[in-house]
CSV table of C-alpha atoms in Angstrom, one decimal:
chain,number,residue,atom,x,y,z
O,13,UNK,CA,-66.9,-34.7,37.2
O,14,UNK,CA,-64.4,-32.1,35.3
O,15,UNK,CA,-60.9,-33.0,35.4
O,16,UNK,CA,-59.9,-30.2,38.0
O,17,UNK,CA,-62.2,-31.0,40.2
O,18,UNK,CA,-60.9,-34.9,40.1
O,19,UNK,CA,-57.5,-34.1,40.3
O,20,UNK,CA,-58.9,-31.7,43.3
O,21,UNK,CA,-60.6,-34.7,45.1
O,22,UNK,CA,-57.4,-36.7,44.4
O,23,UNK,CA,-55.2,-34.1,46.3
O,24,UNK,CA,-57.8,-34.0,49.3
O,25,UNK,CA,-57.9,-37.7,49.5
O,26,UNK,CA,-54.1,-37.7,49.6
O,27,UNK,CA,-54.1,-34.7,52.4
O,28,UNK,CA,-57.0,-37.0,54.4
O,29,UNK,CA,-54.7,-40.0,54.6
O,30,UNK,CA,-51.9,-37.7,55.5
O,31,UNK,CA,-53.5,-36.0,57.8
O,32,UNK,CA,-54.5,-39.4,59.8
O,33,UNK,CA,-51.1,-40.7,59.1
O,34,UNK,CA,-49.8,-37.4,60.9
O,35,UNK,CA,-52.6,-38.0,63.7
O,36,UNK,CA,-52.4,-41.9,64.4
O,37,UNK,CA,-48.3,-40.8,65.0
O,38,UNK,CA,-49.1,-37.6,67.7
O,39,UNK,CA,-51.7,-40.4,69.4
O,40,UNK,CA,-49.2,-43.1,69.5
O,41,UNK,CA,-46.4,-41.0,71.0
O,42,UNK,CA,-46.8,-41.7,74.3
O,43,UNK,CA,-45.9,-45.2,73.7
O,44,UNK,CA,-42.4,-43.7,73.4
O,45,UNK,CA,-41.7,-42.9,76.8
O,46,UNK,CA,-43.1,-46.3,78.1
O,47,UNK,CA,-41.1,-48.2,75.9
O,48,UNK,CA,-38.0,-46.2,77.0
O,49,UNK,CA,-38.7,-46.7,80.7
O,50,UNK,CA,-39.4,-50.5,80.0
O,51,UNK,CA,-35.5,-50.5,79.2
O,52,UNK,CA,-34.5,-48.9,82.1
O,53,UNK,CA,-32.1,-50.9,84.1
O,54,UNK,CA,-33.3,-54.3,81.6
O,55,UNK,CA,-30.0,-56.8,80.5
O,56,UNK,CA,-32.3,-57.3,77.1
O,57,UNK,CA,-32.6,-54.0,76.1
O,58,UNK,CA,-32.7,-54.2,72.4
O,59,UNK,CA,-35.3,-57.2,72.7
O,60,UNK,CA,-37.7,-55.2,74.5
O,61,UNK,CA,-37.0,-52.4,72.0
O,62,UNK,CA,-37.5,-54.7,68.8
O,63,UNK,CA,-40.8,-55.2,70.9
O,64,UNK,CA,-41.9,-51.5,71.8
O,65,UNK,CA,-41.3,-50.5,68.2
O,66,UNK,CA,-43.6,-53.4,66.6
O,67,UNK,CA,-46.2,-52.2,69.0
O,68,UNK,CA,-45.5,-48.6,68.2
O,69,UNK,CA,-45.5,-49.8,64.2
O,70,UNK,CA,-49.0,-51.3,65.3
O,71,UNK,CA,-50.7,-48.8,67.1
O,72,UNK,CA,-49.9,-46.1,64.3
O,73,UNK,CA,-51.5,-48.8,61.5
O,74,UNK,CA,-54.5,-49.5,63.2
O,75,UNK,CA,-54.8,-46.0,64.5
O,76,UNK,CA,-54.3,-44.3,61.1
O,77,UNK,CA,-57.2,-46.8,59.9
O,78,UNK,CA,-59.6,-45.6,61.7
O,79,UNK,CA,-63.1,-47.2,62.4
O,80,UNK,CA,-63.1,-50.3,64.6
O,81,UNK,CA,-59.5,-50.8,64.2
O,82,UNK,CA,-58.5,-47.6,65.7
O,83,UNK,CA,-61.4,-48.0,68.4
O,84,UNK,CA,-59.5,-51.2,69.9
O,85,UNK,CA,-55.8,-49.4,70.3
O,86,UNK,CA,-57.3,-47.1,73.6
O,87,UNK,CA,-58.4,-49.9,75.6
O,88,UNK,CA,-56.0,-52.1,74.4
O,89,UNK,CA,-53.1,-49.8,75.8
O,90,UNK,CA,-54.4,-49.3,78.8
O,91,UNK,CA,-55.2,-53.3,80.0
O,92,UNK,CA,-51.6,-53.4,78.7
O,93,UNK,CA,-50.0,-50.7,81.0
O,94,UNK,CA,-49.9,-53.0,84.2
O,95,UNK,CA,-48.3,-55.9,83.0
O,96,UNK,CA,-45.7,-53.4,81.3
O,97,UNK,CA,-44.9,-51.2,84.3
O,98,UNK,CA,-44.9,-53.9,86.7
O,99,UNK,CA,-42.2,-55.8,85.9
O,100,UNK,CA,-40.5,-52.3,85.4
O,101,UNK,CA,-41.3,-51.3,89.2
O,102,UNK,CA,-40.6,-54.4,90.5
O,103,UNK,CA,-37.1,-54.1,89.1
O,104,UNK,CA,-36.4,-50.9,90.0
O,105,UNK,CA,-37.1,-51.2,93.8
O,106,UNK,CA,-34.6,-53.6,93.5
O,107,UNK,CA,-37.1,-57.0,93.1
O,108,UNK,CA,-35.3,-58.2,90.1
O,109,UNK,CA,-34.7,-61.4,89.7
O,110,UNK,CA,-33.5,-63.4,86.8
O,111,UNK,CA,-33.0,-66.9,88.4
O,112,UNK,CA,-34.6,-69.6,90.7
O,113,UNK,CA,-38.3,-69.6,91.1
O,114,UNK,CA,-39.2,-66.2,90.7
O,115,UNK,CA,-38.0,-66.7,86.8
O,116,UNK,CA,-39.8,-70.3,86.3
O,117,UNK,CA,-42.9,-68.5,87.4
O,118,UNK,CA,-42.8,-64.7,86.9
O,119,UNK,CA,-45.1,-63.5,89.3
O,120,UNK,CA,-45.5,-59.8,88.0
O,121,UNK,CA,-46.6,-60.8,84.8
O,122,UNK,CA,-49.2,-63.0,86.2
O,123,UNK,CA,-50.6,-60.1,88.4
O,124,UNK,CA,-50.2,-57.4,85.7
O,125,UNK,CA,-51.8,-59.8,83.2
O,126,UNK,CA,-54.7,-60.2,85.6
O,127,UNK,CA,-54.9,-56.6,86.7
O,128,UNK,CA,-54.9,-55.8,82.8
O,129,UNK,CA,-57.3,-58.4,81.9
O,130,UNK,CA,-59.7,-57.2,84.2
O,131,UNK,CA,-59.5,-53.4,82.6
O,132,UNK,CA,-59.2,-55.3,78.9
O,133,UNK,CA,-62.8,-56.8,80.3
O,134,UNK,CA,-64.4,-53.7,81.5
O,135,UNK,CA,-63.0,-51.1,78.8
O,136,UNK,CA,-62.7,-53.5,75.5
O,137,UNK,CA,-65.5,-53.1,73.0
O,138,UNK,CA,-67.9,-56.6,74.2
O,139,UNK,CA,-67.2,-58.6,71.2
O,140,UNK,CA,-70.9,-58.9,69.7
O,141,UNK,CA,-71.4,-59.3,66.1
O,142,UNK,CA,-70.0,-56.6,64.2
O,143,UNK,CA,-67.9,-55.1,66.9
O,144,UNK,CA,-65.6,-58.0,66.9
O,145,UNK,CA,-62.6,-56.3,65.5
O,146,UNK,CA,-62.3,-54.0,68.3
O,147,UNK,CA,-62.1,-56.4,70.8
O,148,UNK,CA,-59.8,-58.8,68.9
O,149,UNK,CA,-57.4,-55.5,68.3
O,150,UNK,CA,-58.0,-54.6,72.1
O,151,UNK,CA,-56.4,-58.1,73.0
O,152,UNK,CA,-54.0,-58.0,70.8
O,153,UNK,CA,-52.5,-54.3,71.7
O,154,UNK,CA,-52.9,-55.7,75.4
O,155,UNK,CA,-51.0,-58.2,74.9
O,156,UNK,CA,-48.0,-56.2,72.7
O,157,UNK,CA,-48.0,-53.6,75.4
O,158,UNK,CA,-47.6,-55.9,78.3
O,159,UNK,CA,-45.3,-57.8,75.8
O,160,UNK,CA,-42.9,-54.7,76.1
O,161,UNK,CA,-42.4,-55.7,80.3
O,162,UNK,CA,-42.8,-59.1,80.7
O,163,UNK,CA,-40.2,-59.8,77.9
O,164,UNK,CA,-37.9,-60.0,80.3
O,165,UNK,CA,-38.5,-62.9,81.6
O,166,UNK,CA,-38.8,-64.8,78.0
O,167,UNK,CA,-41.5,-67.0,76.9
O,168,UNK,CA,-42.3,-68.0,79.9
O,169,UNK,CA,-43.2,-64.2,81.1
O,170,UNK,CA,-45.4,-63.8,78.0
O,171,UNK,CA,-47.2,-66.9,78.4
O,172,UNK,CA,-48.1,-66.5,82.3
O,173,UNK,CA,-48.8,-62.4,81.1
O,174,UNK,CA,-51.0,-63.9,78.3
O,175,UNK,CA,-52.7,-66.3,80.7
O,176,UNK,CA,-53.4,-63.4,82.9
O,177,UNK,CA,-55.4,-61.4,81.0
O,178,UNK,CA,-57.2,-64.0,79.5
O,179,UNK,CA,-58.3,-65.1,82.9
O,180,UNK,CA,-59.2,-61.8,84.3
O,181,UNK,CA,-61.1,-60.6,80.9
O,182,UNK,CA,-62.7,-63.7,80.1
O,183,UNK,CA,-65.7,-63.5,83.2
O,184,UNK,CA,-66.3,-60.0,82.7
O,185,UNK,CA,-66.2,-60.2,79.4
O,186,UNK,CA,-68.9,-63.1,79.4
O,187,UNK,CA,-70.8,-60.9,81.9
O,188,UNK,CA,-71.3,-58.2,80.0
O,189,UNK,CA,-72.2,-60.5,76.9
O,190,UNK,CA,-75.3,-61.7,78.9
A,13,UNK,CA,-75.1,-23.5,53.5
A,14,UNK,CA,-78.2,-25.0,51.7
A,15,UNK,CA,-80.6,-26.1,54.1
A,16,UNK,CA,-80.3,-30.3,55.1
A,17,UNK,CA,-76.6,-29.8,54.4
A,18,UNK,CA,-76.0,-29.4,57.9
A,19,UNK,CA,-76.7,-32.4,59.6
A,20,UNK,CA,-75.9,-34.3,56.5
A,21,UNK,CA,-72.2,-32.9,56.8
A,22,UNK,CA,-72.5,-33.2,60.4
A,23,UNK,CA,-72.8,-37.0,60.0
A,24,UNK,CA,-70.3,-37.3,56.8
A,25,UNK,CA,-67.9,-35.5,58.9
A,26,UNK,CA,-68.7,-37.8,62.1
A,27,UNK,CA,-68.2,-40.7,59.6
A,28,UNK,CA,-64.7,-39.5,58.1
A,29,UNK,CA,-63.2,-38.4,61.6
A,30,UNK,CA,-63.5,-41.9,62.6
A,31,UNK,CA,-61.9,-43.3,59.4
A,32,UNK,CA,-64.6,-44.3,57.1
A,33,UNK,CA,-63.1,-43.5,53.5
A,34,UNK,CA,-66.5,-44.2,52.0
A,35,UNK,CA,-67.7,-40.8,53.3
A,36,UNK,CA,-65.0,-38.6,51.1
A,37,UNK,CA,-66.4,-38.4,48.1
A,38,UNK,CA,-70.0,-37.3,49.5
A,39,UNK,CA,-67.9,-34.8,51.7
A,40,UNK,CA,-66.2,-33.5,49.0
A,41,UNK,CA,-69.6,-33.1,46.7
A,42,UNK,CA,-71.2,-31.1,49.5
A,43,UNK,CA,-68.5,-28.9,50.5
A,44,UNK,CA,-66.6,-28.6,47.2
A,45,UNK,CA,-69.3,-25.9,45.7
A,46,UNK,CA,-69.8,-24.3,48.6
A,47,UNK,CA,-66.6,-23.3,50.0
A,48,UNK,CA,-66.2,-21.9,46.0
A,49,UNK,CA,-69.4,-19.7,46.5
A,50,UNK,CA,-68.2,-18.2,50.2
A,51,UNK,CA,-64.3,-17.8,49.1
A,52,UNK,CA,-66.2,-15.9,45.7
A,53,UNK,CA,-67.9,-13.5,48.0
A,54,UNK,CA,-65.0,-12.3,49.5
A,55,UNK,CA,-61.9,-12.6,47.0
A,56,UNK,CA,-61.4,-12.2,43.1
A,57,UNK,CA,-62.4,-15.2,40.9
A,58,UNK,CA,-58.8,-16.7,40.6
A,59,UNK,CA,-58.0,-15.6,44.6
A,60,UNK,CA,-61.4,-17.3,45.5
A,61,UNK,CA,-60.8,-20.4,43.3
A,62,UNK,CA,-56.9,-21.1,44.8
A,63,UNK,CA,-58.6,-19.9,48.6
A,64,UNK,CA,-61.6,-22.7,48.2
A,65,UNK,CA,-58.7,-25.3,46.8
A,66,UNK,CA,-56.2,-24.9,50.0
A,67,UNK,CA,-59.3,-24.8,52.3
A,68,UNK,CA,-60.5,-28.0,51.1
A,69,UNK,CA,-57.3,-29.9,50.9
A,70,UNK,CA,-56.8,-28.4,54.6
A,71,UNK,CA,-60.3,-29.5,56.0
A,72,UNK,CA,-59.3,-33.0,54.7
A,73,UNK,CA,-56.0,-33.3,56.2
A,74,UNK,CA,-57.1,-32.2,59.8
A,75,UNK,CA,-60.8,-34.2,59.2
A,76,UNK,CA,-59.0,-36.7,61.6
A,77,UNK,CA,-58.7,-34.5,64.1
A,78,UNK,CA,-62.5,-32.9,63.3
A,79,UNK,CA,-64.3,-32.5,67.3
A,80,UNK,CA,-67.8,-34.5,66.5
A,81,UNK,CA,-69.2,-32.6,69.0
A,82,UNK,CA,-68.5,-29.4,66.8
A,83,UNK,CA,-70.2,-28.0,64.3
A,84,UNK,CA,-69.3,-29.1,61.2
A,85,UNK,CA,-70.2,-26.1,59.3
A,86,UNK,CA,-68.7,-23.9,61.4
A,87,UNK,CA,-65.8,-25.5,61.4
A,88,UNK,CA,-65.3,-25.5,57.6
A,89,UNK,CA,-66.3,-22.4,57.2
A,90,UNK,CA,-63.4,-21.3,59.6
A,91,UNK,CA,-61.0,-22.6,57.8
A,92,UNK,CA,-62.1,-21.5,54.7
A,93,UNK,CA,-62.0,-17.9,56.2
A,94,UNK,CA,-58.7,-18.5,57.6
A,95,UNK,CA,-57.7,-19.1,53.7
A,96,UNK,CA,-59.5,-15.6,52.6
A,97,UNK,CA,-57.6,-14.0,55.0
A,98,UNK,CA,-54.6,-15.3,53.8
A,99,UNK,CA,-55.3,-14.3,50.5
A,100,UNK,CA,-55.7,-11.0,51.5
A,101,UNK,CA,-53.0,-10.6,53.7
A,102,UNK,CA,-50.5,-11.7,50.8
A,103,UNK,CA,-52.7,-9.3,48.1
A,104,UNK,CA,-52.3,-6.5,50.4
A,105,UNK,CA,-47.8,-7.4,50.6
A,106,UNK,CA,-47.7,-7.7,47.1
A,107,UNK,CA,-49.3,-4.2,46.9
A,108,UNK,CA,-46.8,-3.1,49.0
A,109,UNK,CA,-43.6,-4.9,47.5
A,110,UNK,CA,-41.1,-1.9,46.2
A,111,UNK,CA,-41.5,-3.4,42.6
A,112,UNK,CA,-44.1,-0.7,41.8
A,113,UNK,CA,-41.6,1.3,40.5
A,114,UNK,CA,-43.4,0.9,36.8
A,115,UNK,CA,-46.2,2.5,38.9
A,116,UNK,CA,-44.5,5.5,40.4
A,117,UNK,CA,-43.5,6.1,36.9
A,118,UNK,CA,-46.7,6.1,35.6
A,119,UNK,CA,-47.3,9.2,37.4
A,120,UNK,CA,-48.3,12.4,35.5
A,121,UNK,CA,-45.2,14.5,35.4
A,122,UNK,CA,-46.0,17.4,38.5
A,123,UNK,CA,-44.1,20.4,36.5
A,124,UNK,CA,-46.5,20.2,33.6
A,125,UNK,CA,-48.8,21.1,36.5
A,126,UNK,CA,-48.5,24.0,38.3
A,127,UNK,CA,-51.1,22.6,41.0
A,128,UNK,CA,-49.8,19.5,40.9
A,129,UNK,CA,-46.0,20.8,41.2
A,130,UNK,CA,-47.4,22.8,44.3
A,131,UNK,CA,-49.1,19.8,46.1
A,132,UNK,CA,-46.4,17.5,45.2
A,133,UNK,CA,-43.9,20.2,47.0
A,134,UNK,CA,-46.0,20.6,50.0
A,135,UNK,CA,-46.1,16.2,50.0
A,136,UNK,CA,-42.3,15.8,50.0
A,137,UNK,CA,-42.0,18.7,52.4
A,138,UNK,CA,-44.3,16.6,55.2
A,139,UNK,CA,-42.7,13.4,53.9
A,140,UNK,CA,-39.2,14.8,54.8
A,141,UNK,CA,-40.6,16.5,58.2
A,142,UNK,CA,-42.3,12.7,59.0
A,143,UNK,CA,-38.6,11.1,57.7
A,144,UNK,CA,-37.0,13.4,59.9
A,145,UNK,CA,-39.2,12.4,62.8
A,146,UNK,CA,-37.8,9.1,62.6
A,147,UNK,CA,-35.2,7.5,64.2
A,148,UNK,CA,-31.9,7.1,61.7
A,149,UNK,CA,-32.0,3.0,61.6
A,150,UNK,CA,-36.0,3.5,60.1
A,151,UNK,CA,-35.0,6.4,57.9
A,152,UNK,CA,-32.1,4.2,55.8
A,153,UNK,CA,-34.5,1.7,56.5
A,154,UNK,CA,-37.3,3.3,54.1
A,155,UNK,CA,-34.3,4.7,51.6
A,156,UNK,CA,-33.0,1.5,51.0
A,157,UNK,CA,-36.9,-0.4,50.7
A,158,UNK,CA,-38.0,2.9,48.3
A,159,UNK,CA,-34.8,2.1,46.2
A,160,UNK,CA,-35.2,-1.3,46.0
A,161,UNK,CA,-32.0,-2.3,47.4
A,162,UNK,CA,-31.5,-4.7,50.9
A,163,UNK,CA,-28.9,-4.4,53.2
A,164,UNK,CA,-26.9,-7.7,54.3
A,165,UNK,CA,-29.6,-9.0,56.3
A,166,UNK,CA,-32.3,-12.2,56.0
A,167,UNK,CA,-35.3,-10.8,53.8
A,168,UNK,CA,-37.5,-11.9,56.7
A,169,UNK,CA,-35.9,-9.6,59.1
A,170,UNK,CA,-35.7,-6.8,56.4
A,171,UNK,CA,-39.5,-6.7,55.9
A,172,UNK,CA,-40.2,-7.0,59.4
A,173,UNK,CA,-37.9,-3.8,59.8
A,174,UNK,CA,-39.8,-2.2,56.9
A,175,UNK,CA,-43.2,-2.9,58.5
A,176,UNK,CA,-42.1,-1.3,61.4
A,177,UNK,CA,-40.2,1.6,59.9
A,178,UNK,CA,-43.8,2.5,57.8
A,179,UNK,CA,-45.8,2.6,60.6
A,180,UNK,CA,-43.5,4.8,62.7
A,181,UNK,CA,-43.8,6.5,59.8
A,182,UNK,CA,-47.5,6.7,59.6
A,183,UNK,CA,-47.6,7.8,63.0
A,184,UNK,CA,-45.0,10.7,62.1
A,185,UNK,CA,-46.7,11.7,59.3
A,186,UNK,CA,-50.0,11.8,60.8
A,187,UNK,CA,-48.2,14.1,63.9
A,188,UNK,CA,-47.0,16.3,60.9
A,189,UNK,CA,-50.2,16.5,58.9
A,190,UNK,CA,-52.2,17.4,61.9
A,191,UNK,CA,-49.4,20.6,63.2
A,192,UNK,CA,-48.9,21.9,59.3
């Protein structure tokens, strides 16, 4: 290959990864907006924003590479949206609440985790052989998305959250295996 | 396009949409002397040449975005001819940029001529008729552009006032030609 036509093919490589830089960050933008409402009315505000920007930062990564990386960030999202807006209902209608029982056990995560996990199990790519990175990066924006609402209520939020998709992804997940 | 380069790019581009960097360098093989040829049909060798390079680097920086369902011929092509016509366009302002004054005075002197002196009269005499047509803001408008000179205003907004002035002015001239 001629010299022009390699420095050509440099320049076009450099405009492709551009290109799905500038892409993976118009795709990821809604995240914005459900970060910012996951602050509303939250005492640990720049916690939960420390945690919507690393899922932001991830999102545009994996998005930006492409392939089965990028395929897992959709599904991901979206098992992640109940455990994130749940808490952030609840505490708007006034349900908030920071001590006693309701904080040892954070009920809202536990049903958002579920809720999510069962979309994660219906909409995540079945983790057969060669697909496996989807899925893993489908549970693992899951689990930074509803990170962003449950933070609230500290580890124990995103363990019961965690524990909740795990239990409603893992049967339908195993059903759609066999 | 070469026939079996169709489905071929089809699939390349299917490939590099979703991310695969393996499938740029076939991609740019196949396209590469093709856009040349197309952009050469329509433009001068170094238009066409600078038209096929921004068309490329452009098809790779929106390739993320590329609609597999879409032709991917089509779709390359389009943006190739977007590029032609851009080339065009900025062939056709430079052609109209007041810096052809080195033209103008390459003209043949008209009063060595008596024919020439006669239709060069009868040309400044519609001109001024057309000018006079005009409002006054498009008539200094012209004077200024012809001269070379630019009032205190963006350049932006000066050419657009100039594109606008000219063609108030074709349509004046063309009332003029048609009454004389």
């Amino acid at each position: 290959m001629s010299t022009p036509e390699a420095r050509l093919e440099a320049r076009a490589r450099r405009a492709y990864e551009r290109g799905r830089l500038r892409s993976a960050v118009v795709r990821a933008l809604p995240l914005v907006p459900l970060v910012a409402l996951a602050t509303v009315g939250c005492p640990e505000r720049l916690e939960v924003m420390l945690c919507g920007a690393a899922l932001l930062a991830t999102a545009i990564g994996l998005l930006w590479r492409g392939q089965d990386y990028g395929a897992g960030v959709g599904p991901g999202v979206a098992a992640g949206l109940l455990p994130l807006l749940l808490p952030v209902v609840t505490r708007v209608t006034g349900h908030l609440c920071t001590t006693g029982s309701c904080y040892v056990l954070p009920v809202v995560c536990a049903l958002g985790g579920l809720a999510g996990g069962v979309l994660l199990g219906v909409l995540a790519p079945a983790p057969r052989a060669g697909r496996r990175v989807a899925f893993v990066v489908a549970c693992v924006v899951a689990a930074l998305t509803g990170a962003v609402g449950c933070l609230l209520y500290g580890l124990v939020g995103l363990v019961v959250m965690g524990a909740g998709l795990a239990a409603g992804a893992t049967p339908l997940l195993a059903a759609r295996r066999a | 396009m070469e026939r079996g380069t169709d489905p071929r790019l089809q699939a390349l581009m299917t490939r590099l949409a979703a991310g695969d960097r393996s499938a740029l360098h076939p991609v740019f093989e196949l396209l590469w002397p093709v856009l040349r040829r197309f952009a050469g049909r329509h433009l001068p060798p170094a238009e066409a040449e600078d038209a096929a390079q921004e068309a490329v680097v452009k098809i790779f920086m929106q390739a993320a975005g590329f609609d597999t369902s879409r032709s991917a011929v089509a779709w390359t092509l389009g943006i190739t001819g977007y590029e032609i016509r851009t080339a065009r366009r900025r062939r056709r302002r430079r052609r109209e940029e007041p810096a052809d004054a080195a033209a103008l005075g390459a003209r043949p002197d008209p009063a060595s001529d008596p024919e020439a002196a006669a239709l060069a009269r009868d040309l400044e005499s519609t001109l001024a008729t057309a000018l006079g047509a005009l409002r006054p803001e498009d008539a200094e408008t012209l004077r200024l552009y012809a001269r070379g000179a630019r009032p205190a205003i963006a350049a932006a907004t000066f050419r657009k006032r100039v594109e606008r002035a000219l063609a108030r002015l074709r349509t004046a001239w063309r009332t003029t030609d048609e009454h004389s």
